[in-house]
Amino acid sequence: MKNVLILASGKGTNFEAIIKYFLSKKRLDINFKLLCNKEDAEVLLRAKKLGIEANYLKFSDFSGYFKNRKFDLVVMAGFDRILDKDIIKTNTFINIHPSLLPKYKGLNAIKKAYVNRDTITGITIHYATEQVDEGEIIYQKQVKIDPRWNLFRLEKEIHKHEHFYYPRVIEKLLGLNVLIIGSGAREHCILDKMLQSKFLNKLYFADGNNVFSEFGEKIDFESYSELAKKAKEKNINLVLVGSEKYLCSGIVDIFKKENINIIGPDKKNSKLEASKLYAKNIMKKYKIKTSPYKKISSKNKIDKYVYYFKNPVIKADGLAFGKGVFFDNDRRKVKNELFKFLSGKYSDASKTCLIEERLFGYEISLFSFWDGEILLNMPLCQDFKQNDEGLNTGGLASICPICLNIDEKNKLEKYIKKLENMLKGEKIKTPFVLYSGLMVCKDDIYVLEYNVRLGDPETQVLLNYIENDWLEIFFAQSNQMLDFVKLKEKNKEITCVVLASKGYPLKTRKNIEIKNLESILNKEKNIKIYFSNIKKDKNRYFSMGGRILSLVSSDKTLIYELLEDIDFEEKMYKKDVEIEQ
Ligand code: AMP
Ligand code: GLY
């Protein structure tokens, strides 16, 4: 149980917004109380109506009141007195102020911005100190002032922002319960970052591999509705989803119905990843450059289309988990493969295909965090997809950051503008990560594909390259607060090399022991090791085929030394990973 005290003196609209927010989330684990220094304040009536315990206390008695009382948080919501040092030091106090502090401290802040004809004002939520409107800023939101507004209209706009953001900041400060869905090294990395966050209360996972139980509590489920119901019971504040398999089958729609914060697109927008044809149409609509293509669903057209392109690439329209792309200089092989695709090599996903012109250049992955209003672009990553036989895999290595030259940077900026137009134009309100798989060619930057989630193994390098509290970033993203996130980048490049099983991405052997993993994990501290297809049995680890571990460090030599040391007879990894440009 968390105990929160709200201090108010006036009407209590902020108080009401806070209570209603938590009531709508059915948060029975938080106990709110009101303390008011005015006997006839309207806020006391509001509290009564909302069923919240409320007390009036003369301000001169406040000091005695706080002496022996400890709350998880004390929230000042329209409280008209300054608290002295003795009171402030008893608890954590936060305050909200209707300006962009340090501008317009004290009374009449909205009016001052209005009278001065400011074009921008806003709200500030900050820790309270014994000085008026001082203290570390927790969150600020800008509000643009429309010159046609009168003062009343501006006040309304400011209050709307206060009522939206104050409860969310309180939610974060009380500690967050996070659920991570998925089982790969990407998910393990996210889990690891959550554990490092100062805002984490409790970590849950679903569908994870059996090593994850060392980090959090597992939630079993048969259906998304069951998972959402359990998430609600456990007061989960944020759900992070790793793989497209959940997103493209509509998990977000179900969680949203339950009013649970989740990052990911709804089913309709997940088609950006689930259907390459859908993505191509959107790109066309927003004049985003991509390779020219033809749709093909009839085997009779194979000959015509394979010779239509200079260097044909074939792609399954639907999800084929990184394997639904094929190209070869030998057109006969392309024809054969296209025949297999259309015959259902990837079941329904490949019964409709695209055939497009091959692009030449180098690939980069851009992760754009969309919060419904604001787009925050992460430093670029590179993913190494091909194995030694030239087959496309889910990704065998990654590096972050990738630096572009000035000309390429300008092109990327132009691309990002179009991306923003697309997200706004399509009125996408759900927060999600748009992953642009890009090819930097001589003449321009082209989109190869869209995904609607973080990449694997790019996550492993990106999350270790950015030094921010990642739970803060994800929580901000899920609450339209990305504008306040300032990314802190490491001054070292981060590399990830994947340990996979021989034969990957084709047939691999399972249940093979990785003999010395336990001792390696205990020994090496300058390297992060994330688990994917692995099973732990007591202190022994067994590979389950495909990608097994992700080794992540700023010290590439160390990664390769460790890979050499790993005692695993099915060992396969990409040698000499270097940025390709
Ligand atoms: P996709 O699933 O569309 O990202 O394709 C997987 C991989 O296939 C990409 O990361 C590229 O390496 C390659 N690829 C896809 N389309 C093309 C293309 N038009 N030209 C060259 N390579 C491509
Ligand atoms: N790195 C490729 C993917 O996540 O799809």
Coordinates of C-alpha atoms and ligand atoms in Angstrom, one line a residue:
M1 CA 0.0 0.0 0.0
K2 CA 1.3 3.5 -0.9
N3 CA 0.3 6.5 1.1
V4 CA -0.1 9.8 -0.7
L5 CA -1.0 13.1 1.0
I6 CA -2.4 15.9 -1.1
L7 CA -2.2 19.5 0.2
A8 CA -4.7 21.9 -1.2
S9 CA -6.3 25.2 -0.3
G10 CA -8.7 26.1 -3.1
K11 CA -11.2 24.7 -5.6
G12 CA -9.4 21.4 -5.9
T13 CA -9.6 20.8 -9.6
N14 CA -6.0 19.3 -9.7
F15 CA -6.9 17.2 -6.7
E16 CA -10.0 15.9 -8.5
A17 CA -8.0 15.2 -11.6
I18 CA -5.4 13.2 -9.7
I19 CA -8.1 11.1 -7.8
K20 CA -10.1 10.4 -11.0
Y21 CA -7.0 9.3 -12.9
F22 CA -6.1 6.7 -10.3
L23 CA -9.8 5.7 -9.9
S24 CA -10.0 5.1 -13.6
K25 CA -6.9 2.8 -13.3
K26 CA -8.6 1.0 -10.4
R27 CA -5.5 1.5 -8.3
L28 CA -6.6 0.1 -4.9
D29 CA -3.0 -0.1 -3.8
I30 CA -2.7 3.7 -3.3
N31 CA -4.3 5.4 -0.3
F32 CA -5.0 9.1 -0.9
K33 CA -5.7 11.6 1.9
L34 CA -6.3 15.3 1.7
L35 CA -5.1 18.0 4.1
C36 CA -6.5 21.4 3.7
N37 CA -5.6 24.7 5.4
K38 CA -8.9 26.5 4.7
E39 CA -12.0 25.4 6.6
D40 CA -14.4 26.4 3.8
A41 CA -12.4 25.4 0.8
E42 CA -14.3 23.7 -2.1
V43 CA -11.7 21.0 -2.3
L44 CA -13.1 19.5 1.0
L45 CA -16.4 19.0 -0.6
R46 CA -14.9 17.4 -3.7
A47 CA -13.0 15.0 -1.5
K48 CA -16.2 14.0 0.3
K49 CA -17.9 13.4 -3.0
L50 CA -15.0 11.2 -4.2
G51 CA -14.9 9.3 -0.9
I52 CA -11.4 10.5 0.0
E53 CA -10.5 11.1 3.6
A54 CA -10.1 14.8 4.1
N55 CA -9.0 16.9 7.0
Y56 CA -8.9 20.6 7.8
L57 CA -5.9 21.8 9.8
K58 CA -4.8 25.3 10.7
F59 CA -1.6 26.1 8.9
S60 CA 0.2 26.8 12.2
D61 CA -0.4 23.2 13.2
F62 CA 1.2 21.7 10.0
S63 CA 4.6 21.5 11.5
G64 CA 3.4 19.3 14.3
Y65 CA 1.3 17.2 11.9
F66 CA 4.3 16.3 9.8
K67 CA 6.7 15.6 12.6
N68 CA 5.9 11.9 12.9
R69 CA 4.2 11.2 9.7
K70 CA 5.8 9.6 6.7
F71 CA 4.1 9.4 3.3
D72 CA 5.4 7.9 0.1
L73 CA 4.7 11.3 -1.5
V74 CA 3.2 14.6 -0.6
V75 CA 1.6 16.4 -3.5
M76 CA 0.9 20.1 -3.4
A77 CA -2.1 20.8 -5.6
G78 CA -3.1 24.5 -5.4
F79 CA -1.7 24.8 -1.9
D80 CA -1.3 28.5 -1.0
R81 CA 1.3 28.5 1.7
I82 CA 5.1 28.1 1.7
L83 CA 6.3 25.1 3.7
D84 CA 9.3 25.8 5.9
K85 CA 12.5 23.7 6.0
D86 CA 11.4 21.7 9.0
I87 CA 8.3 20.5 7.2
I88 CA 10.0 19.9 3.8
K89 CA 12.7 17.7 5.3
T90 CA 10.1 15.2 6.7
N91 CA 8.8 13.9 3.4
T92 CA 9.2 14.2 -0.4
F93 CA 7.0 17.1 -1.5
I94 CA 6.2 18.0 -5.1
N95 CA 4.4 21.0 -6.6
I96 CA 2.9 22.1 -9.8
H97 CA 3.2 25.6 -11.2
P98 CA 1.5 27.1 -14.2
S99 CA 4.5 28.5 -16.0
L100 CA 7.8 27.3 -17.5
L101 CA 9.9 27.8 -14.4
P102 CA 12.1 29.6 -13.6
K103 CA 9.9 32.1 -15.5
Y104 CA 7.0 33.7 -13.5
K105 CA 7.5 32.3 -10.1
G106 CA 4.8 33.1 -7.5
L107 CA 1.3 34.3 -8.0
N108 CA -0.6 35.0 -11.3
A109 CA 1.9 33.2 -13.5
I110 CA -0.7 32.5 -16.3
K111 CA -1.8 36.2 -16.3
K112 CA 1.8 37.3 -16.5
A113 CA 2.5 35.2 -19.6
Y114 CA -0.8 36.5 -21.1
V115 CA -0.2 40.2 -20.4
N116 CA 3.4 40.0 -21.7
R117 CA 2.0 38.5 -24.9
D118 CA 4.3 35.4 -24.6
T119 CA 3.9 33.0 -27.5
I120 CA 4.8 30.0 -25.3
T121 CA 4.1 29.2 -21.7
G122 CA 3.5 25.9 -19.9
I123 CA 3.5 23.9 -16.7
T124 CA 6.2 22.8 -14.4
I125 CA 6.1 19.9 -11.9
H126 CA 9.0 20.1 -9.5
Y127 CA 10.2 18.9 -6.1
A128 CA 9.2 21.5 -3.5
T129 CA 11.7 23.3 -1.3
E130 CA 11.3 26.0 1.3
Q131 CA 11.7 28.6 -1.5
V132 CA 8.7 29.5 -3.7
D133 CA 8.7 27.5 -6.9
E134 CA 12.2 26.3 -6.6
G135 CA 13.5 22.8 -6.6
E136 CA 14.5 20.3 -9.1
I137 CA 12.3 20.1 -12.2
I138 CA 10.7 16.7 -12.8
Y139 CA 8.6 17.6 -15.9
Q140 CA 7.8 20.6 -18.0
K141 CA 5.3 20.9 -20.8
Q142 CA 5.1 23.8 -23.2
V143 CA 1.8 25.3 -24.2
K144 CA 1.7 27.4 -27.3
I145 CA -0.5 30.5 -26.8
D146 CA -2.8 31.2 -29.7
P147 CA -2.9 35.0 -30.1
R148 CA -6.7 34.9 -30.4
W149 CA -7.2 33.4 -27.0
N150 CA -8.4 35.5 -24.1
L151 CA -7.0 34.9 -20.6
F152 CA -9.8 32.6 -19.7
R153 CA -9.1 30.4 -22.7
L154 CA -5.4 30.3 -21.8
E155 CA -6.2 29.3 -18.2
K156 CA -8.4 26.5 -19.4
E157 CA -5.6 25.2 -21.7
I158 CA -3.0 25.3 -18.8
H159 CA -5.4 23.5 -16.5
K160 CA -6.1 20.8 -19.1
H161 CA -2.3 20.2 -19.2
E162 CA -2.0 20.2 -15.4
H163 CA -4.8 17.6 -15.1
F164 CA -3.3 15.4 -17.7
Y165 CA 0.4 15.4 -16.6
Y166 CA 0.3 15.8 -12.8
P167 CA -1.3 12.4 -12.1
R168 CA 1.1 10.7 -14.5
V169 CA 4.2 12.2 -12.8
I170 CA 2.8 11.1 -9.5
E171 CA 2.3 7.6 -10.9
K172 CA 6.0 7.5 -11.9
L173 CA 7.3 8.8 -8.6
L174 CA 5.3 6.1 -6.7
G175 CA 7.3 3.4 -8.6
L176 CA 6.2 1.5 -11.6
N177 CA 5.3 -2.1 -12.2
V178 CA 6.5 -3.1 -15.6
L179 CA 5.5 -6.2 -17.7
I180 CA 7.8 -7.3 -20.5
I181 CA 6.4 -9.7 -23.1
G182 CA 8.7 -11.9 -25.1
S183 CA 11.7 -14.1 -24.7
G184 CA 14.7 -13.1 -26.7
A185 CA 18.0 -11.3 -25.9
R186 CA 16.3 -8.0 -26.8
E187 CA 13.7 -8.6 -24.1
H188 CA 16.5 -9.7 -21.6
C189 CA 18.3 -6.4 -22.4
I190 CA 15.1 -4.4 -21.8
L191 CA 14.5 -6.3 -18.5
D192 CA 18.1 -5.5 -17.5
K193 CA 17.6 -1.8 -18.1
M194 CA 14.3 -1.8 -16.2
L195 CA 16.1 -3.4 -13.2
Q196 CA 18.6 -0.5 -13.3
S197 CA 15.8 2.1 -13.2
K198 CA 15.2 4.1 -10.0
F199 CA 11.5 4.2 -10.9
L200 CA 11.0 0.4 -11.0
N201 CA 8.7 -1.0 -8.3
K202 CA 8.3 -4.6 -9.6
L203 CA 9.2 -6.4 -12.8
Y204 CA 6.9 -9.0 -14.5
F205 CA 7.5 -11.0 -17.6
A206 CA 5.3 -13.2 -19.8
D207 CA 6.4 -15.8 -22.4
G208 CA 10.0 -15.2 -21.3
N209 CA 12.7 -17.8 -21.3
N210 CA 13.3 -19.7 -18.0
V211 CA 16.3 -17.6 -17.0
F212 CA 14.1 -14.5 -16.7
S213 CA 12.5 -15.9 -13.5
E214 CA 15.7 -14.7 -11.8
F215 CA 14.8 -11.1 -12.5
G216 CA 11.0 -10.9 -12.1
E217 CA 7.7 -12.7 -11.6
K218 CA 6.3 -14.7 -14.4
I219 CA 2.7 -14.3 -15.6
D220 CA 1.2 -17.3 -17.4
F221 CA -1.5 -16.7 -19.9
E222 CA -3.7 -18.5 -22.5
S223 CA -5.0 -15.4 -24.2
Y224 CA -4.3 -11.7 -24.4
S225 CA -7.5 -10.9 -22.5
E226 CA -6.3 -13.2 -19.7
L227 CA -2.9 -11.5 -19.6
A228 CA -4.5 -8.1 -19.6
K229 CA -6.8 -9.1 -16.7
K230 CA -3.8 -10.3 -14.7
A231 CA -1.9 -7.2 -15.6
K232 CA -4.7 -5.1 -14.2
E233 CA -4.8 -7.2 -11.0
K234 CA -1.1 -6.6 -10.5
N235 CA -1.4 -2.9 -11.1
I236 CA 0.9 -2.9 -14.0
N237 CA 1.8 0.6 -15.1
L238 CA 3.6 -0.1 -18.3
V239 CA 3.7 -3.0 -20.8
L240 CA 6.6 -3.4 -23.2
V241 CA 6.3 -5.9 -26.1
G242 CA 9.3 -7.4 -27.8
S243 CA 8.2 -9.2 -30.8
E244 CA 5.9 -8.4 -33.7
K245 CA 4.1 -11.6 -33.2
Y246 CA 2.1 -10.1 -30.4
L247 CA 1.8 -6.7 -31.9
C248 CA 0.6 -7.8 -35.3
S249 CA -2.1 -10.1 -33.7
G250 CA -3.7 -7.2 -31.8
I251 CA -2.4 -7.3 -28.2
V252 CA -2.4 -3.5 -28.0
D253 CA -6.1 -3.2 -28.8
I254 CA -6.9 -5.6 -26.0
F255 CA -4.7 -3.9 -23.4
K256 CA -6.0 -0.4 -24.4
K257 CA -9.5 -1.6 -23.8
E258 CA -8.5 -2.4 -20.2
N259 CA -6.9 1.1 -19.9
I260 CA -3.4 -0.4 -19.4
N261 CA -0.4 1.6 -20.8
I262 CA 1.3 -0.4 -23.5
I263 CA 3.8 0.6 -26.1
G264 CA 2.9 -0.6 -29.6
P265 CA 0.6 0.1 -32.5
D266 CA -2.9 -1.1 -32.7
K267 CA -3.7 -3.9 -35.1
K268 CA -4.4 -1.6 -38.0
N269 CA -1.2 0.3 -37.8
S270 CA 0.9 -2.9 -37.1
K271 CA 0.3 -3.6 -40.8
L272 CA 3.2 -1.3 -41.4
E273 CA 5.2 -4.4 -40.5
A274 CA 2.7 -7.2 -41.1
S275 CA 2.1 -6.3 -44.7
K276 CA 4.9 -5.0 -47.0
L277 CA 2.3 -4.0 -49.5
Y278 CA 0.5 -1.9 -46.9
A279 CA 3.8 -0.3 -46.0
K280 CA 4.6 0.4 -49.7
N281 CA 1.2 2.2 -50.1
I282 CA 1.8 4.4 -47.1
M283 CA 5.3 5.3 -48.3
K284 CA 3.8 6.2 -51.7
K285 CA 1.2 8.4 -50.0
Y286 CA 3.8 10.4 -48.1
K287 CA 6.4 10.4 -50.9
I288 CA 8.9 8.3 -49.0
K289 CA 11.5 6.8 -51.2
T290 CA 11.5 3.1 -51.5
S291 CA 12.5 0.6 -54.2
P292 CA 10.0 0.3 -57.1
Y293 CA 8.0 -2.9 -56.9
K294 CA 5.3 -5.1 -58.3
K295 CA 2.7 -7.1 -56.4
I296 CA 2.5 -10.8 -57.5
S297 CA 0.1 -13.5 -56.3
S298 CA -0.2 -15.6 -59.5
K299 CA 2.5 -18.0 -60.5
N300 CA 1.7 -17.2 -64.2
K301 CA 3.3 -13.8 -63.7
I302 CA 6.7 -15.1 -62.4
D303 CA 8.5 -15.0 -65.8
K304 CA 7.2 -11.6 -66.6
Y305 CA 8.1 -10.0 -63.4
V306 CA 11.5 -11.7 -62.7
Y307 CA 12.7 -10.2 -66.0
Y308 CA 11.1 -6.8 -65.4
F309 CA 13.7 -5.9 -62.8
K310 CA 17.4 -5.5 -63.3
N311 CA 18.2 -7.2 -60.0
P312 CA 15.0 -8.6 -58.6
V313 CA 14.4 -9.1 -54.9
I314 CA 11.4 -11.1 -53.8
K315 CA 9.6 -10.6 -50.5
A316 CA 6.7 -12.3 -48.8
D317 CA 4.0 -9.7 -48.2
G318 CA 3.3 -11.0 -44.7
L319 CA 5.3 -11.8 -41.6
A320 CA 8.1 -14.4 -42.1
F321 CA 10.3 -13.5 -39.2
G322 CA 13.2 -12.0 -41.1
K323 CA 13.3 -14.9 -43.6
G324 CA 10.9 -13.8 -46.2
V325 CA 13.4 -12.0 -48.5
F326 CA 15.4 -13.6 -51.3
F327 CA 17.7 -12.4 -54.0
D328 CA 20.3 -13.9 -56.2
N329 CA 22.2 -13.0 -59.3
D330 CA 21.0 -16.2 -60.9
R331 CA 17.4 -15.5 -62.1
R332 CA 16.6 -19.2 -62.3
K333 CA 17.1 -19.4 -58.6
V334 CA 14.9 -16.3 -58.0
K335 CA 12.2 -17.9 -60.2
N336 CA 12.4 -21.1 -58.2
E337 CA 12.2 -19.4 -54.9
L338 CA 9.3 -17.2 -56.0
F339 CA 7.5 -20.3 -57.0
K340 CA 8.1 -21.7 -53.6
F341 CA 7.0 -18.5 -51.9
L342 CA 3.8 -18.4 -53.9
S343 CA 3.1 -22.0 -53.2
G344 CA 3.1 -21.2 -49.5
K345 CA 6.7 -21.6 -48.3
Y346 CA 5.8 -19.2 -45.5
S347 CA 2.1 -20.2 -45.5
D348 CA -0.3 -17.4 -46.1
A349 CA 2.4 -14.8 -45.5
S350 CA 4.0 -15.6 -48.9
K351 CA 1.0 -16.4 -51.0
T352 CA 1.1 -12.7 -52.0
C353 CA 4.6 -11.4 -52.7
L354 CA 6.4 -8.3 -53.9
I355 CA 9.1 -8.3 -56.4
E356 CA 11.3 -5.2 -56.3
E357 CA 14.5 -3.7 -57.6
R358 CA 17.6 -4.5 -55.5
L359 CA 19.3 -1.4 -53.9
F360 CA 23.0 -1.1 -53.4
G361 CA 24.4 0.8 -50.5
Y362 CA 24.8 0.2 -46.8
E363 CA 22.0 -0.5 -44.3
I364 CA 21.1 1.4 -41.1
S365 CA 18.4 0.9 -38.6
L366 CA 16.6 4.0 -37.3
F367 CA 14.4 3.7 -34.2
S368 CA 11.9 6.5 -33.9
F369 CA 10.0 6.7 -30.6
W370 CA 6.5 8.1 -31.3
D371 CA 4.4 9.2 -28.3
G372 CA 1.3 10.2 -30.3
E373 CA 2.5 13.8 -30.7
I374 CA 6.3 13.8 -30.7
L375 CA 8.9 11.8 -32.5
L376 CA 12.2 11.1 -30.7
N377 CA 14.8 9.6 -33.0
M378 CA 17.5 7.4 -31.5
P379 CA 21.1 7.3 -32.6
L380 CA 21.5 5.1 -35.7
C381 CA 22.4 1.4 -35.4
Q382 CA 23.6 -1.2 -37.9
D383 CA 22.5 -4.8 -37.9
F384 CA 24.4 -7.6 -39.6
K385 CA 21.9 -9.9 -41.0
Q386 CA 23.8 -12.2 -43.4
N387 CA 25.5 -15.4 -42.2
D388 CA 28.7 -16.7 -43.8
E389 CA 26.7 -18.5 -46.5
G390 CA 25.0 -15.2 -47.4
L391 CA 21.6 -16.2 -46.0
N392 CA 19.5 -13.6 -44.2
T393 CA 19.1 -14.2 -40.5
G394 CA 17.3 -12.3 -37.7
G395 CA 20.5 -10.5 -37.1
L396 CA 24.0 -11.8 -36.0
A397 CA 25.6 -8.6 -34.7
S398 CA 24.9 -4.9 -34.3
I399 CA 26.7 -1.6 -33.6
C400 CA 25.6 1.8 -32.3
P401 CA 26.1 4.6 -33.1
I402 CA 26.6 4.9 -36.9
C403 CA 27.7 8.3 -38.0
L404 CA 26.7 9.8 -41.3
N405 CA 28.4 12.4 -43.4
I406 CA 26.8 15.8 -43.8
D407 CA 25.1 15.0 -47.0
E408 CA 23.7 11.8 -45.7
K409 CA 22.6 13.6 -42.5
N410 CA 20.6 16.1 -44.5
K411 CA 19.0 13.3 -46.4
L412 CA 18.1 11.6 -43.2
E413 CA 16.6 14.8 -41.8
K414 CA 14.4 15.1 -44.9
Y415 CA 13.3 11.5 -44.4
I416 CA 12.5 12.1 -40.8
K417 CA 10.3 15.1 -41.8
K418 CA 8.3 12.8 -44.1
L419 CA 8.1 10.2 -41.3
E420 CA 6.5 12.8 -39.0
N421 CA 4.1 13.8 -41.8
M422 CA 3.1 10.2 -42.1
L423 CA 2.5 9.6 -38.4
K424 CA 0.5 12.8 -38.1
G425 CA -1.2 12.3 -41.4
E426 CA -2.3 8.8 -40.4
K427 CA -3.5 10.2 -37.1
I428 CA -1.6 7.5 -35.2
K429 CA -2.3 8.1 -31.5
T430 CA -0.9 5.0 -30.0
P431 CA 2.7 5.3 -28.8
F432 CA 5.0 2.9 -30.6
V433 CA 8.5 2.4 -31.9
L434 CA 8.8 2.8 -35.6
Y435 CA 11.8 0.9 -36.9
S436 CA 12.9 2.1 -40.3
G437 CA 15.2 -0.4 -42.1
L438 CA 17.0 2.0 -44.4
M439 CA 19.5 1.7 -47.3
V440 CA 21.9 4.6 -47.7
C441 CA 22.5 4.7 -51.4
K442 CA 24.6 7.1 -53.5
D443 CA 21.7 9.2 -54.5
D444 CA 19.4 9.0 -51.5
I445 CA 18.2 7.1 -48.4
Y446 CA 15.6 4.4 -49.2
V447 CA 13.2 2.5 -46.9
L448 CA 13.7 -1.3 -47.2
E449 CA 11.1 -2.1 -44.6
Y450 CA 9.2 -0.9 -41.6
N451 CA 8.9 -2.7 -38.3
V452 CA 6.7 -1.5 -35.4
R453 CA 9.0 -2.4 -32.5
L454 CA 12.6 -2.4 -31.3
G455 CA 15.0 -4.6 -33.3
D456 CA 16.9 -7.6 -32.2
P457 CA 20.0 -7.3 -31.9
E458 CA 19.9 -3.5 -32.3
T459 CA 18.2 -3.1 -28.9
Q460 CA 21.2 -4.7 -27.2
V461 CA 23.5 -1.9 -28.4
L462 CA 21.1 1.0 -28.4
L463 CA 20.0 0.5 -24.8
N464 CA 23.6 0.3 -23.7
Y465 CA 24.7 3.3 -25.8
I466 CA 22.1 5.6 -24.3
E467 CA 22.8 6.2 -20.7
N468 CA 19.4 7.5 -19.6
D469 CA 17.1 5.7 -17.3
W470 CA 15.2 3.6 -19.9
L471 CA 12.1 3.2 -17.8
E472 CA 11.8 7.0 -17.8
I473 CA 12.1 7.0 -21.6
F474 CA 9.5 4.3 -22.1
F475 CA 7.1 5.7 -19.5
A476 CA 7.5 9.2 -21.1
Q477 CA 6.7 7.6 -24.5
S478 CA 3.6 6.0 -23.2
N479 CA 2.3 9.2 -21.7
Q480 CA 3.0 11.8 -24.3
M481 CA 6.0 13.2 -22.4
L482 CA 8.8 12.5 -24.8
D483 CA 9.4 16.2 -25.3
F484 CA 11.2 16.3 -21.9
V485 CA 13.6 13.5 -22.6
K486 CA 17.1 14.5 -23.4
L487 CA 19.2 11.6 -24.6
K488 CA 22.6 11.1 -22.9
E489 CA 25.0 9.3 -25.3
K490 CA 28.0 7.3 -24.2
N491 CA 31.3 8.4 -25.7
K492 CA 32.1 4.8 -26.8
E493 CA 30.7 2.8 -29.6
I494 CA 28.8 -0.4 -28.5
T495 CA 29.0 -3.7 -30.3
C496 CA 26.9 -6.8 -30.0
V497 CA 27.9 -10.2 -31.4
V498 CA 25.4 -13.0 -31.3
L499 CA 26.3 -16.5 -30.4
A500 CA 24.1 -18.8 -32.5
S501 CA 23.9 -22.5 -33.3
K502 CA 25.6 -23.9 -36.4
G503 CA 23.2 -24.0 -39.3
Y504 CA 21.2 -21.0 -38.2
P505 CA 18.9 -19.7 -39.8
L506 CA 18.2 -23.2 -41.2
K507 CA 18.2 -26.4 -39.2
T508 CA 20.0 -26.4 -35.8
R509 CA 20.5 -28.9 -33.1
K510 CA 18.8 -28.4 -29.7
N511 CA 19.6 -29.3 -26.1
I512 CA 23.3 -29.0 -26.4
E513 CA 25.1 -27.8 -23.3
I514 CA 27.1 -24.6 -23.2
K515 CA 29.5 -26.0 -20.7
N516 CA 31.3 -23.1 -19.1
L517 CA 28.7 -20.4 -19.2
E518 CA 28.1 -20.2 -15.5
S519 CA 31.8 -19.5 -14.8
I520 CA 32.0 -17.0 -17.7
L521 CA 29.0 -15.1 -16.4
N522 CA 30.5 -14.9 -12.9
K523 CA 33.9 -13.8 -14.2
E524 CA 33.4 -11.2 -16.8
K525 CA 32.0 -7.8 -15.6
N526 CA 32.8 -5.6 -18.6
I527 CA 30.5 -7.4 -20.9
K528 CA 26.8 -7.8 -20.9
I529 CA 25.4 -11.3 -21.8
Y530 CA 21.8 -11.5 -22.8
F531 CA 19.9 -14.8 -23.2
S532 CA 17.6 -15.9 -26.0
N533 CA 17.1 -19.5 -27.0
I534 CA 18.5 -21.0 -23.9
K535 CA 17.3 -23.1 -21.1
K536 CA 18.7 -23.2 -17.6
D537 CA 18.6 -26.4 -15.6
K538 CA 20.1 -25.9 -12.1
N539 CA 23.4 -24.2 -13.0
R540 CA 23.7 -25.8 -16.4
Y541 CA 22.7 -24.0 -19.7
F542 CA 21.4 -25.7 -22.8
S543 CA 21.0 -24.2 -26.3
M544 CA 17.5 -24.4 -27.8
G545 CA 18.7 -23.7 -31.3
G546 CA 18.9 -20.4 -33.4
R547 CA 20.3 -17.4 -31.6
I548 CA 21.4 -18.2 -28.1
L549 CA 23.3 -15.3 -26.5
S550 CA 24.1 -11.7 -27.2
L551 CA 27.4 -10.4 -26.0
V552 CA 27.5 -6.7 -25.7
S553 CA 30.4 -4.4 -24.8
S554 CA 32.3 -1.3 -25.9
D555 CA 35.4 -3.6 -26.0
K556 CA 35.1 -5.7 -29.1
T557 CA 38.3 -7.6 -28.4
L558 CA 36.8 -8.8 -25.1
I559 CA 33.7 -10.0 -26.9
Y560 CA 35.7 -12.1 -29.2
E561 CA 37.9 -13.5 -26.5
L562 CA 34.9 -14.6 -24.6
L563 CA 33.3 -16.1 -27.7
E564 CA 36.5 -18.1 -28.2
D565 CA 36.3 -19.3 -24.6
I566 CA 32.8 -20.4 -24.7
D567 CA 32.7 -24.2 -24.7
F568 CA 29.8 -25.1 -27.0
E569 CA 30.2 -27.6 -29.8
E570 CA 27.6 -26.0 -32.0
K571 CA 29.2 -22.5 -31.7
M572 CA 28.7 -20.1 -34.6
Y573 CA 29.2 -16.3 -34.7
K574 CA 30.1 -13.6 -37.1
K575 CA 33.8 -12.8 -37.2
D576 CA 35.3 -9.3 -37.4
V577 CA 32.2 -7.2 -37.1
E578 CA 33.0 -3.7 -38.5
I579 CA 30.7 -0.9 -39.5
E580 CA 29.8 -1.2 -43.2
Q581 CA 29.6 2.2 -44.9
Ligands
AMP1 P1 13.3 -6.7 -45.1 O1 12.6 -7.8 -44.4 O2 12.5 -6.1 -46.2 O3 14.1 -5.8 -44.3 O4 14.5 -7.4 -45.8 C1 15.5 -8.1 -45.1 C2 16.8 -7.7 -45.7 O5 16.9 -8.0 -47.1 C3 17.2 -6.3 -45.6 O6 17.7 -5.9 -44.4 C4 18.2 -6.2 -46.7 O7 19.4 -6.7 -46.3 C5 17.6 -7.1 -47.7 N1 16.8 -6.4 -48.7 C6 15.5 -6.2 -48.7 N2 15.1 -5.5 -49.7 C7 16.2 -5.2 -50.4 C8 16.4 -4.4 -51.6 N3 15.4 -3.8 -52.3 N4 17.7 -4.3 -52.0 C9 18.7 -4.9 -51.4 N5 18.5 -5.6 -50.3 C10 17.3 -5.7 -49.8
GLY2 N1 17.3 -6.8 -36.5 C1 16.2 -7.2 -37.3 C2 14.9 -7.2 -36.6 O1 14.8 -7.0 -35.4 O2 13.9 -7.5 -37.3

